[in-house]
mmCIF file of C-alpha atoms in Angstrom:
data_model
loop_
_atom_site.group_PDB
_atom_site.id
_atom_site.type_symbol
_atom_site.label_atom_id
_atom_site.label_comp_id
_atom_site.label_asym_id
_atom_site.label_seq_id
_atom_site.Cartn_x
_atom_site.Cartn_y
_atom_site.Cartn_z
ATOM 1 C CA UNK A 1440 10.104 -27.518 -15.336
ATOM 2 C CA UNK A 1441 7.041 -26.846 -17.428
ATOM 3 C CA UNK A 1442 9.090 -28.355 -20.710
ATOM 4 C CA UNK A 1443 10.102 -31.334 -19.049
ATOM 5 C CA UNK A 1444 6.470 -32.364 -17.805
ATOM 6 C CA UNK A 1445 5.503 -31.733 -21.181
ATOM 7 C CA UNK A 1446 8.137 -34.136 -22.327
ATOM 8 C CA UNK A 1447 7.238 -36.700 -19.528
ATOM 9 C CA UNK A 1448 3.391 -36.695 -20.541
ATOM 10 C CA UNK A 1449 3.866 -37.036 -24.328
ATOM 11 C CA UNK A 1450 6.186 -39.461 -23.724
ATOM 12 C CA UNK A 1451 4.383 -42.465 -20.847
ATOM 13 C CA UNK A 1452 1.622 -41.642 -23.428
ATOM 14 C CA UNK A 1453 3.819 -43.679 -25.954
ATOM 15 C CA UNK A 1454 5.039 -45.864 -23.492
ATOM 16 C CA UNK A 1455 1.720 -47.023 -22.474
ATOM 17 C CA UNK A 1456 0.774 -47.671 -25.871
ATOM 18 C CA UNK A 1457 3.831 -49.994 -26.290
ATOM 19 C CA UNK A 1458 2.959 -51.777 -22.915
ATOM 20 C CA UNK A 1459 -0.784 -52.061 -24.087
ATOM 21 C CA UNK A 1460 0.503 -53.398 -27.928
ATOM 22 C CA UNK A 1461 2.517 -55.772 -25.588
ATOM 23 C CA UNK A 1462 -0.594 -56.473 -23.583
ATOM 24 C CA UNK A 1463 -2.970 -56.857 -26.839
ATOM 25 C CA UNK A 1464 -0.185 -59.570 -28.258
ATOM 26 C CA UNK A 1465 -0.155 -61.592 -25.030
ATOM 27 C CA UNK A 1466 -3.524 -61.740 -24.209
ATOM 28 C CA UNK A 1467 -4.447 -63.826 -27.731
ATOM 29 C CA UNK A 1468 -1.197 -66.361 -26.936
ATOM 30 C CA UNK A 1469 -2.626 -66.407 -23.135
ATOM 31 C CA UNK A 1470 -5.487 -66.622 -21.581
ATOM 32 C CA UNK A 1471 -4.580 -64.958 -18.644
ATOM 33 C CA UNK A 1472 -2.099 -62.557 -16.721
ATOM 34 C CA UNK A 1473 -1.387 -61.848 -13.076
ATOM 35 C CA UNK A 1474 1.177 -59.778 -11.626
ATOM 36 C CA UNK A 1475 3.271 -59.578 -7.916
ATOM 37 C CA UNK A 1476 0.918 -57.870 -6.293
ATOM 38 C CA UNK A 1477 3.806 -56.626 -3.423
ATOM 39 C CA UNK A 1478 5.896 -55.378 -6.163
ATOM 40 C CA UNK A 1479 3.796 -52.484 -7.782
ATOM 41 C CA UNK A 1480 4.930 -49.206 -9.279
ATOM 42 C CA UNK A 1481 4.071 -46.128 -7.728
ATOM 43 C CA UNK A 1482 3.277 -42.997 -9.675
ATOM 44 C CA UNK A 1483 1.665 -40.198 -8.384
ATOM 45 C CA UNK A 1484 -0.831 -37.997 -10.278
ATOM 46 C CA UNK A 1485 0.477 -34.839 -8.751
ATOM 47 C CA UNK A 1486 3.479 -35.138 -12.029
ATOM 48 C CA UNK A 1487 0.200 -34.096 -14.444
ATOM 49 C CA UNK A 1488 -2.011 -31.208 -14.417
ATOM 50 C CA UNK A 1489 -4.356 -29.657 -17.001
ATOM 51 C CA UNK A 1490 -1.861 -26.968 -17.692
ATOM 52 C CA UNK A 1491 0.836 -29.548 -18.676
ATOM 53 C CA UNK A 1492 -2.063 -31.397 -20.718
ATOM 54 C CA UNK A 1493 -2.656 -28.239 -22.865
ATOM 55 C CA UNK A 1494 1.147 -27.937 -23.513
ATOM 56 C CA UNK A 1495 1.305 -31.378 -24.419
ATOM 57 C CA UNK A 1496 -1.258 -31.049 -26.923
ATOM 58 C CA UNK A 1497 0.744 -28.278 -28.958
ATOM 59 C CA UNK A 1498 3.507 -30.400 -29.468
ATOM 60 C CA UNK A 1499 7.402 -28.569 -30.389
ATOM 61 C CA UNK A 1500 10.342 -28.840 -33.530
ATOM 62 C CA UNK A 1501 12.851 -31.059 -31.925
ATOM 63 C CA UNK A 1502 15.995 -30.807 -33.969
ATOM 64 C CA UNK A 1503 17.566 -33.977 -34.944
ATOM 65 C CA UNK A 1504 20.687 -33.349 -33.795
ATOM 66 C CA UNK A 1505 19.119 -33.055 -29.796
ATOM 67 C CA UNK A 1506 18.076 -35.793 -29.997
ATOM 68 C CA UNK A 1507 18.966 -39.097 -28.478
ATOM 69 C CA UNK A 1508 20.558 -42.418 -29.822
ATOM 70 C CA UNK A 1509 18.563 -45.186 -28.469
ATOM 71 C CA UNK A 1510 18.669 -49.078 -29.258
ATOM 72 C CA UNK A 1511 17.091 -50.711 -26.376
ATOM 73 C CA UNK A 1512 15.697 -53.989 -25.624
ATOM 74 C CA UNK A 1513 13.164 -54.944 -23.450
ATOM 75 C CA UNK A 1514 11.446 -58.185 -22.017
ATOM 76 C CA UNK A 1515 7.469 -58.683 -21.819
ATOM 77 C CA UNK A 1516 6.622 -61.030 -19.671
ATOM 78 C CA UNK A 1517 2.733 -62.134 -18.805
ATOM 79 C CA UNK A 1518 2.652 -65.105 -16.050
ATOM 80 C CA UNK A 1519 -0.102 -67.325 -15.787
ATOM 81 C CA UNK A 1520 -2.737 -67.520 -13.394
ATOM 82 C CA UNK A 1521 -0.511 -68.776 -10.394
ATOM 83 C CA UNK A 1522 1.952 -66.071 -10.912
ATOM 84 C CA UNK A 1523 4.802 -68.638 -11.530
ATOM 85 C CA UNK A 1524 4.969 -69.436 -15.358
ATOM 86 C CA UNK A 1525 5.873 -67.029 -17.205
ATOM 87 C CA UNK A 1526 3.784 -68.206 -20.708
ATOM 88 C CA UNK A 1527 4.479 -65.910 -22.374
ATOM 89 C CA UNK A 1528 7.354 -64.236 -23.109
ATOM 90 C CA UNK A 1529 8.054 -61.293 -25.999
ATOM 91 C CA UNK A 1530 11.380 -59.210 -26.744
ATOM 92 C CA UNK A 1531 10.998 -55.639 -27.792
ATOM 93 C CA UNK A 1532 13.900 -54.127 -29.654
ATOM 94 C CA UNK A 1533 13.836 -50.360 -30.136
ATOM 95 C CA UNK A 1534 16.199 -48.992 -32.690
ATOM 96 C CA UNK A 1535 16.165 -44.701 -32.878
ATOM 97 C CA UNK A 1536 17.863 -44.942 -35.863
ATOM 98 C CA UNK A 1537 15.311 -47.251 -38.088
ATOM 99 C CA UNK A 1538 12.558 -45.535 -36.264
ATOM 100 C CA UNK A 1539 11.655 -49.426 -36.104
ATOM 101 C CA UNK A 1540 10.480 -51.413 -32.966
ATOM 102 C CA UNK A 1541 10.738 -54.955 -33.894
ATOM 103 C CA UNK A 1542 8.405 -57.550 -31.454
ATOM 104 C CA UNK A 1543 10.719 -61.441 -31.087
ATOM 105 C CA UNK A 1544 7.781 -63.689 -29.745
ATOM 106 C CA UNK A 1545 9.051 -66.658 -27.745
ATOM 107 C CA UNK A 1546 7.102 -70.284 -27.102
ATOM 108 C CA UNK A 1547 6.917 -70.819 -23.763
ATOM 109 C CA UNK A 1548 7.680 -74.938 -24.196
ATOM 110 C CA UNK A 1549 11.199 -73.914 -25.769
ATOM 111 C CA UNK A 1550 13.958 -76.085 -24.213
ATOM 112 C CA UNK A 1551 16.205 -74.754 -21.890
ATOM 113 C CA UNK A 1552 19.715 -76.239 -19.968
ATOM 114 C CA UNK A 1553 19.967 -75.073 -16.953
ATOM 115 C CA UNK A 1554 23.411 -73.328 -16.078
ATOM 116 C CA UNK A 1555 25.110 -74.548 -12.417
ATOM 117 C CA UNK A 1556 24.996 -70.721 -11.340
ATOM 118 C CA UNK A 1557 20.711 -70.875 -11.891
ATOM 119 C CA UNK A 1558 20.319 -74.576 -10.350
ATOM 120 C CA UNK A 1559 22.495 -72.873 -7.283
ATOM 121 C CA UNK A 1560 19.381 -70.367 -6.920
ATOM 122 C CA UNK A 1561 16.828 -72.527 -6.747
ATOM 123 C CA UNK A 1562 15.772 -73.861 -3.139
ATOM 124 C CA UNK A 1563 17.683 -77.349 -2.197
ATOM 125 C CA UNK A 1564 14.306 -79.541 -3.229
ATOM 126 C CA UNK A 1565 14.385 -78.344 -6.502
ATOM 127 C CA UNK A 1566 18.338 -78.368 -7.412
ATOM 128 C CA UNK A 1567 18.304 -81.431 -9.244
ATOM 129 C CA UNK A 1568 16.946 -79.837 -12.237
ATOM 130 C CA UNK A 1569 18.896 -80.117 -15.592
ATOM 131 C CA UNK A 1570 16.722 -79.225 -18.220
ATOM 132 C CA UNK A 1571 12.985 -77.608 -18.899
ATOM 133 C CA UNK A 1572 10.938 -75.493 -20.487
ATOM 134 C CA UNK A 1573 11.756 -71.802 -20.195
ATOM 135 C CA UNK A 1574 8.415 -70.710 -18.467
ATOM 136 C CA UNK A 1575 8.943 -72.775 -16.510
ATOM 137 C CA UNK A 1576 11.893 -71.400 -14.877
ATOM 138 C CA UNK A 1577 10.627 -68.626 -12.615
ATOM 139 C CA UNK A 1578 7.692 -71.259 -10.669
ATOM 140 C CA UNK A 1579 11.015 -73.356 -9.620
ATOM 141 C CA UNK A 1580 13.450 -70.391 -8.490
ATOM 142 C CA UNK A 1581 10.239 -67.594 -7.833
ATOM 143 C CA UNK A 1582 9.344 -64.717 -9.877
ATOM 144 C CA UNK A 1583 11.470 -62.333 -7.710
ATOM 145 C CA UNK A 1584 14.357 -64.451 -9.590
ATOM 146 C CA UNK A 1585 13.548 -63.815 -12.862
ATOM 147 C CA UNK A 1586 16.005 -61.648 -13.845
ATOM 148 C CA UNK A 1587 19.383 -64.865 -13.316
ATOM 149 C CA UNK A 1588 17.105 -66.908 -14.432
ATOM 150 C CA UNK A 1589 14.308 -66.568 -17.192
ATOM 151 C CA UNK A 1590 15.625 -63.130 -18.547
ATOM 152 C CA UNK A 1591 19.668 -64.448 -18.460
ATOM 153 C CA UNK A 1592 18.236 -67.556 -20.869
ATOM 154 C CA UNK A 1593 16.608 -65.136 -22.848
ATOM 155 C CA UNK A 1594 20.289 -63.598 -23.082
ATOM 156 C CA UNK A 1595 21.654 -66.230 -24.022
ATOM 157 C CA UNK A 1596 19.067 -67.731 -26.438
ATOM 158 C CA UNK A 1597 19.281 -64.592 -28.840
ATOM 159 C CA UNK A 1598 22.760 -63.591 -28.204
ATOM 160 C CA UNK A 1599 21.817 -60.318 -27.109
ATOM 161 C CA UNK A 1600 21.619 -58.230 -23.983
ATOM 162 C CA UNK A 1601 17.894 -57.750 -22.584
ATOM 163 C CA UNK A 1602 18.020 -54.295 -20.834
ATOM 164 C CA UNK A 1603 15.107 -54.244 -18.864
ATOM 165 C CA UNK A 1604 11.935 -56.412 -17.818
ATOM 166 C CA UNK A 1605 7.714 -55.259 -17.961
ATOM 167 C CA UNK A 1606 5.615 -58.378 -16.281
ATOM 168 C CA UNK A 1607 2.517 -56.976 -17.408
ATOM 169 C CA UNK A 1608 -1.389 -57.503 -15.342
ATOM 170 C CA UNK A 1609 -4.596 -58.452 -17.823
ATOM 171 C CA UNK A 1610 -6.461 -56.005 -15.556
ATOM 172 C CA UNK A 1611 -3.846 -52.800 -16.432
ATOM 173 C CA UNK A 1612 -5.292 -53.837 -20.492
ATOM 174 C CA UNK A 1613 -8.925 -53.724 -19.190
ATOM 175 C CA UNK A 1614 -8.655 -51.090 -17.274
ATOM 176 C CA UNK A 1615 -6.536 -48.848 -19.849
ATOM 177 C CA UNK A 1616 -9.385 -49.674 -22.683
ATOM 178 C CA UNK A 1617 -12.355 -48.232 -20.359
ATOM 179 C CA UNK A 1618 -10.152 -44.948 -19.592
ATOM 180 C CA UNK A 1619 -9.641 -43.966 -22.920
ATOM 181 C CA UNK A 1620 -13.602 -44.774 -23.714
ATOM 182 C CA UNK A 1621 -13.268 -47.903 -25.337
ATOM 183 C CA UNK A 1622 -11.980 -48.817 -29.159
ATOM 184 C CA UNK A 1623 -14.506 -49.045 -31.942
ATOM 185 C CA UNK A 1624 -13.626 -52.099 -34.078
ATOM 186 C CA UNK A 1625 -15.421 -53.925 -36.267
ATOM 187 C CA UNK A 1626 -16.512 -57.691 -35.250
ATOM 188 C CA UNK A 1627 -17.355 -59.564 -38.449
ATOM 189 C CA UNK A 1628 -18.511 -62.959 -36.636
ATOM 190 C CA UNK A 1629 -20.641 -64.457 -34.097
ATOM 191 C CA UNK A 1630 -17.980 -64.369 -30.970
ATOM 192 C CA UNK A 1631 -19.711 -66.998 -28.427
ATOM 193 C CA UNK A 1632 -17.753 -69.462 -26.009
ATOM 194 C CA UNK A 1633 -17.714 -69.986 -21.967
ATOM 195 C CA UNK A 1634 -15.236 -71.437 -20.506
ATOM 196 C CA UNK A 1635 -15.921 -71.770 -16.609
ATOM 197 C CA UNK A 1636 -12.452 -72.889 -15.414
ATOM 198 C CA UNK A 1637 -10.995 -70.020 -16.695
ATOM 199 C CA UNK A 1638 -14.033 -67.693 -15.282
ATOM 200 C CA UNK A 1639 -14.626 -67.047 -19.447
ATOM 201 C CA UNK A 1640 -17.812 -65.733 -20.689
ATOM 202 C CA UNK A 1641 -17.929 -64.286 -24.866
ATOM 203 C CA UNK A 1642 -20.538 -62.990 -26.234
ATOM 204 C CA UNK A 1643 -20.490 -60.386 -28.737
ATOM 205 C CA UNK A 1644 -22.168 -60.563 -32.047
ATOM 206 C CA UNK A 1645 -21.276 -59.166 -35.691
ATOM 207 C CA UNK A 1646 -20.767 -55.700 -36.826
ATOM 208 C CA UNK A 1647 -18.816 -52.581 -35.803
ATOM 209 C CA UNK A 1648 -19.342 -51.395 -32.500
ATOM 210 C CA UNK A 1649 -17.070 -49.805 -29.212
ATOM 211 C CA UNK A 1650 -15.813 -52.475 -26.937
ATOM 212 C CA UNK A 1651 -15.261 -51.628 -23.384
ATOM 213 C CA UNK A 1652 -12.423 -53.287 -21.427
ATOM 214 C CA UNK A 1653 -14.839 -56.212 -20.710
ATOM 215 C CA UNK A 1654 -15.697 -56.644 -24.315
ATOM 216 C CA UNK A 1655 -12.479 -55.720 -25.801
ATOM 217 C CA UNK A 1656 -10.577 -58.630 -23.764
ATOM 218 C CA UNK A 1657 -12.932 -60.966 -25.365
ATOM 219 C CA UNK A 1658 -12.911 -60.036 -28.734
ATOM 220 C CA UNK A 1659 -9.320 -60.985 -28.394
ATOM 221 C CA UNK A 1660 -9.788 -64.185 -26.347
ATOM 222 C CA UNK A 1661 -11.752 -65.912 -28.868
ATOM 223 C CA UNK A 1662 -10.089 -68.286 -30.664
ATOM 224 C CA UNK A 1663 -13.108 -70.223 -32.531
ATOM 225 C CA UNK A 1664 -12.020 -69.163 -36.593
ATOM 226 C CA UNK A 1665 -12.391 -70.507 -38.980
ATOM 227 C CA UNK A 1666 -9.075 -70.951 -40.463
ATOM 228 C CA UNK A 1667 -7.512 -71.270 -36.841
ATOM 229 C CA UNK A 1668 -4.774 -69.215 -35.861
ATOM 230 C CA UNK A 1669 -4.992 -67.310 -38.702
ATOM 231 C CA UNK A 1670 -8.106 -65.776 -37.871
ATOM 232 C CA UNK A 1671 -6.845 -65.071 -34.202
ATOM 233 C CA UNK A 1672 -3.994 -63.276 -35.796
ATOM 234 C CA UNK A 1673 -6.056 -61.586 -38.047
ATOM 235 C CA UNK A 1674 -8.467 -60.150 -35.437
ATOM 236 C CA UNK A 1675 -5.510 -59.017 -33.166
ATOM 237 C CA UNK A 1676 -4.073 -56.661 -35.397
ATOM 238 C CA UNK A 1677 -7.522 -55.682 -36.628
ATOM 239 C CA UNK A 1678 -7.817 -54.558 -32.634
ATOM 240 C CA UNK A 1679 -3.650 -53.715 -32.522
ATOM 241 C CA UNK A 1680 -4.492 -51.183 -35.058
ATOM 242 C CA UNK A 1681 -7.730 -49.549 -33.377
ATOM 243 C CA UNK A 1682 -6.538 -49.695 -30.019
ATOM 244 C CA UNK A 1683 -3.150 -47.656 -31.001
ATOM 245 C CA UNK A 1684 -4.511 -44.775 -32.862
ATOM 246 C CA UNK A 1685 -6.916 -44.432 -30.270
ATOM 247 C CA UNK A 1686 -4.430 -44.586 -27.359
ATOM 248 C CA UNK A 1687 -2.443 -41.998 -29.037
ATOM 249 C CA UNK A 1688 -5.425 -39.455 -30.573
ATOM 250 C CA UNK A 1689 -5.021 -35.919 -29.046
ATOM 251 C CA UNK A 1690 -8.444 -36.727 -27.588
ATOM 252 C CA UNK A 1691 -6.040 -39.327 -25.236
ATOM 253 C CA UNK A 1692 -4.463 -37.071 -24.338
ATOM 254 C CA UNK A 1693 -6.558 -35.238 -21.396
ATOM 255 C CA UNK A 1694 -6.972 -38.681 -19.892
ATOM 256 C CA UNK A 1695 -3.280 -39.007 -19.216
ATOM 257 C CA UNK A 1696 -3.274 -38.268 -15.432
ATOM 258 C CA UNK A 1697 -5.783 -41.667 -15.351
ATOM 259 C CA UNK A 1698 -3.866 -43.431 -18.012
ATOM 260 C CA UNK A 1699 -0.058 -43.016 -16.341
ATOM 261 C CA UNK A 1700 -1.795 -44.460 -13.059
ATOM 262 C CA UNK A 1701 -3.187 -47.815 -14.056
ATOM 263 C CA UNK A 1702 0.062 -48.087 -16.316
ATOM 264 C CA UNK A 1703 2.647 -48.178 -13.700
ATOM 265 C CA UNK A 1704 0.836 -49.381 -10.501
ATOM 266 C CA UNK A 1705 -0.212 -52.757 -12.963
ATOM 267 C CA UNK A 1706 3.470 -53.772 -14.060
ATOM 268 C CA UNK A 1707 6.237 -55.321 -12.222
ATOM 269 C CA UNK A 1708 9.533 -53.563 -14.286
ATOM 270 C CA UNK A 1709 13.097 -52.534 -13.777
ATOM 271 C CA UNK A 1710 12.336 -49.902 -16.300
ATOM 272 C CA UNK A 1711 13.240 -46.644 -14.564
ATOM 273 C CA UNK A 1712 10.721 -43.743 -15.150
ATOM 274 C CA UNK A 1713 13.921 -41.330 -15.701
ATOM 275 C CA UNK A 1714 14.327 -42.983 -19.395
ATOM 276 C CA UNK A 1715 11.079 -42.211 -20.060
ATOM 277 C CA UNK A 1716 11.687 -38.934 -21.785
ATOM 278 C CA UNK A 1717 14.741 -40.061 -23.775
ATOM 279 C CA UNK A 1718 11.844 -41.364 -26.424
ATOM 280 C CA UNK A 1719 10.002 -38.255 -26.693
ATOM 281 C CA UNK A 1720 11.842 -36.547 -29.948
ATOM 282 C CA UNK A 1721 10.624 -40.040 -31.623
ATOM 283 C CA UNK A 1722 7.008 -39.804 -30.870
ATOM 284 C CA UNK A 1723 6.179 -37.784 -34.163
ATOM 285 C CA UNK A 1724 7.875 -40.204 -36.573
ATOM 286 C CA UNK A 1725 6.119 -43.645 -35.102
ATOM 287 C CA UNK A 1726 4.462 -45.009 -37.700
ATOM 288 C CA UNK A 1727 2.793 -48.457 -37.456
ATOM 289 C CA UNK A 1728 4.493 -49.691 -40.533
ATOM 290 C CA UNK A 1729 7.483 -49.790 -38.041
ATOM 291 C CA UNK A 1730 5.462 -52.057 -35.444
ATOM 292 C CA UNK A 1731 7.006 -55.643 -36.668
ATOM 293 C CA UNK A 1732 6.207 -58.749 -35.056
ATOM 294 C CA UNK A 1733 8.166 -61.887 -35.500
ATOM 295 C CA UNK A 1734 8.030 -65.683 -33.793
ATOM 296 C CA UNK A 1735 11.106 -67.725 -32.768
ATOM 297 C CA UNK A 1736 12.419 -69.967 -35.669
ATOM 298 C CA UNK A 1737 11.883 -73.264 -35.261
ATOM 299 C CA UNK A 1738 9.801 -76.392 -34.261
ATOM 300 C CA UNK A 1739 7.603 -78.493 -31.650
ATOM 301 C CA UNK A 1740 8.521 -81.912 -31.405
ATOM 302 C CA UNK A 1741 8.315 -84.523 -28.464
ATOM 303 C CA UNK A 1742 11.441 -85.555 -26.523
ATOM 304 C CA UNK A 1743 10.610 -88.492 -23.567
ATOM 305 C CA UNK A 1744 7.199 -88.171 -23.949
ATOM 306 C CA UNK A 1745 7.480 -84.498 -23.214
ATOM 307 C CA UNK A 1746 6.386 -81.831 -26.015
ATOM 308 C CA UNK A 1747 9.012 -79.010 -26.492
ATOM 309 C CA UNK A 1748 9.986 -75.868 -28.894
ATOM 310 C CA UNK A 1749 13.116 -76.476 -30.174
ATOM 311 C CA UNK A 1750 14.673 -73.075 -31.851
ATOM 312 C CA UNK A 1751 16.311 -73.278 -35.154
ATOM 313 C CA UNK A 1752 19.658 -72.308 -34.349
ATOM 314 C CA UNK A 1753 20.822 -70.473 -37.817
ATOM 315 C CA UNK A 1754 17.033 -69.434 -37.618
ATOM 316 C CA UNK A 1755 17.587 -67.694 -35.065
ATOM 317 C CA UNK A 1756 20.941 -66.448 -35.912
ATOM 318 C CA UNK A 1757 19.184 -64.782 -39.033
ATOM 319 C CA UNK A 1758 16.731 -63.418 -37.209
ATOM 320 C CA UNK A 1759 18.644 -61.628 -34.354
ATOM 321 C CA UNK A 1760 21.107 -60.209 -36.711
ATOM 322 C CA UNK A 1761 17.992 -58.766 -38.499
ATOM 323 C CA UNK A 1762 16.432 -57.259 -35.781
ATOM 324 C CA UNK A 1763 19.036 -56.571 -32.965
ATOM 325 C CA UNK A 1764 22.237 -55.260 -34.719
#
């Protein structure tokens, strides 16, 4: 029993640090996430104690042959501030054997057709629906839907099987930065904006200092560079790169009981916590030269006055058979 919470802990360590990468990567394409507040994951402390803390921290060989095979696929949602659209939208692909985990962004205006089996879901008002945008799909047939619906398109869109779902909250990221004492990064401009709709206050000023939750989420809010998007990019894997070794620093590690909390009582999954220690053997050999992230191919035109993503078909074709097989 005392091996297997030492696998457990090591291991929703790692998780987390995926989910918070995930976070990281959505906050900077949105400005905001929410999550179904009825629908939270309960995990109870009592799974952690100090002895299973100092096991954790001695780490153990585990042969290669032990261990094992795992390509999975998961689906990171973040929904916007009504809970319905699901803006943004990223597919994780895990591959044991590459050691790789390769991050498929996806615009949320991308153009969807809407099969008869998902306009039969939606409630009679709304059935006359054809065609949309894909983040769109879950504020029409309900987030507790997403799975036929926005996840299913998904399916279809990359011609792969998505195994499981994380909707992720923007609170979980704040709150997972101030438990592991903040991430020292270095800010090398003026950061200064307020938005008051969106409840959006930035002020932080140049040179390398720790950034609390607060001040972490709006380091990588700001979107005033420069050269554009560039700069946004640039500044998110500045903080990617910080927040990561940070998460997983033996120093971490005595913060887990805190840390495995906020993780799964913030996300809406179908991830089932039993999996979790399948990715332990591969903890050691994560590198982040294997952390990849990639964008849907293709482009953003208007079509009846109405400005959608249209995916490169062969694009994508290249892409998938890149990443997924």
């Amino acid at each position: 029993m005392k091996g297997y919470k030492k696998v457990f802990l090591v291991a929703a360590c790692v998780t987390l640090g995926v989910i918070g990468m995930v976070v990281l990567a959505g906050i900077t394409a949105y400005n905001t996430f929410v999550y179904d507040d009825g629908n939270k994951i309960q995990v109870s402390q009592k799974v952690v104690s100090q002895e299973t803390i100092e096991t954790t921290q001695e780490g153990e060989h585990v042969p290669e042959e032990t261990k094992e095979k795992i390509n999975k696929t998961v689906a990171i949602l973040g929904t916007d501030i009504t809970g319905g659209l699901t803006d943004v939208i990223f597919v994780a692909n895990f591959d044991s054997e590459t050691k790789e985990v390769n991050v498929v962004a996806i615009p949320r205006d991308t153009k969807v057709d809407w099969s008869e089996e998902q306009i039969a879901i939606l409630p009679r008002q709304h059935q006359w629906i054809r065609t949309g945008k894909i983040n769109e799909m879950t504020s029409w047939g309900g987030i507790e839907n997403i799975r036929p619906l926005t996840i299913t398109t998904i399916e279809h869109l990359l011609g792969t099987k998505v195994d499981e779902y994380v909707v992720v909250s923007l609170n979980a990221f704040r709150e997972i930065v101030d438990a592991i004492g903040g991430v020292e990064v270095e800010v090398k401009q003026r950061m200064k904006k307020d938005d008051y709709s969106q409840n959006l206050h930035i002020d932080l000023y140049p040179g390398v200092q720790l950034l609390d939750g607060d001040k972490a989420e709006q380091f990588v809010r700001f979107r005033s560079y420069k050269n554009g998007d560039l700069g946004r990019i640039e500044a998110q894997q500045q903080f990617l790169t910080a927040f990561t070794k940070k998460l997983l620093s033996p120093e971490t590690i005595i913060k887990l009981p805190q840390l495995v909390t906020i993780a799964f009582t913030s996300v809406k999954t179908d991830v089932s916590l039993t999996e979790i220690p399948s990715y332990f053997p591969y903890i050691k050999d994560f590198k982040m030269d294997n952390l990849h992230f990639f964008v849907l191919p293709g482009e953003a035109h208007y079509e009846d006055n109405i400005s959608y993503f249209f995916p490169d078909v062969e694009g994508v074709l290249e892409l998938v058979d890149g990443i997924f097989f």
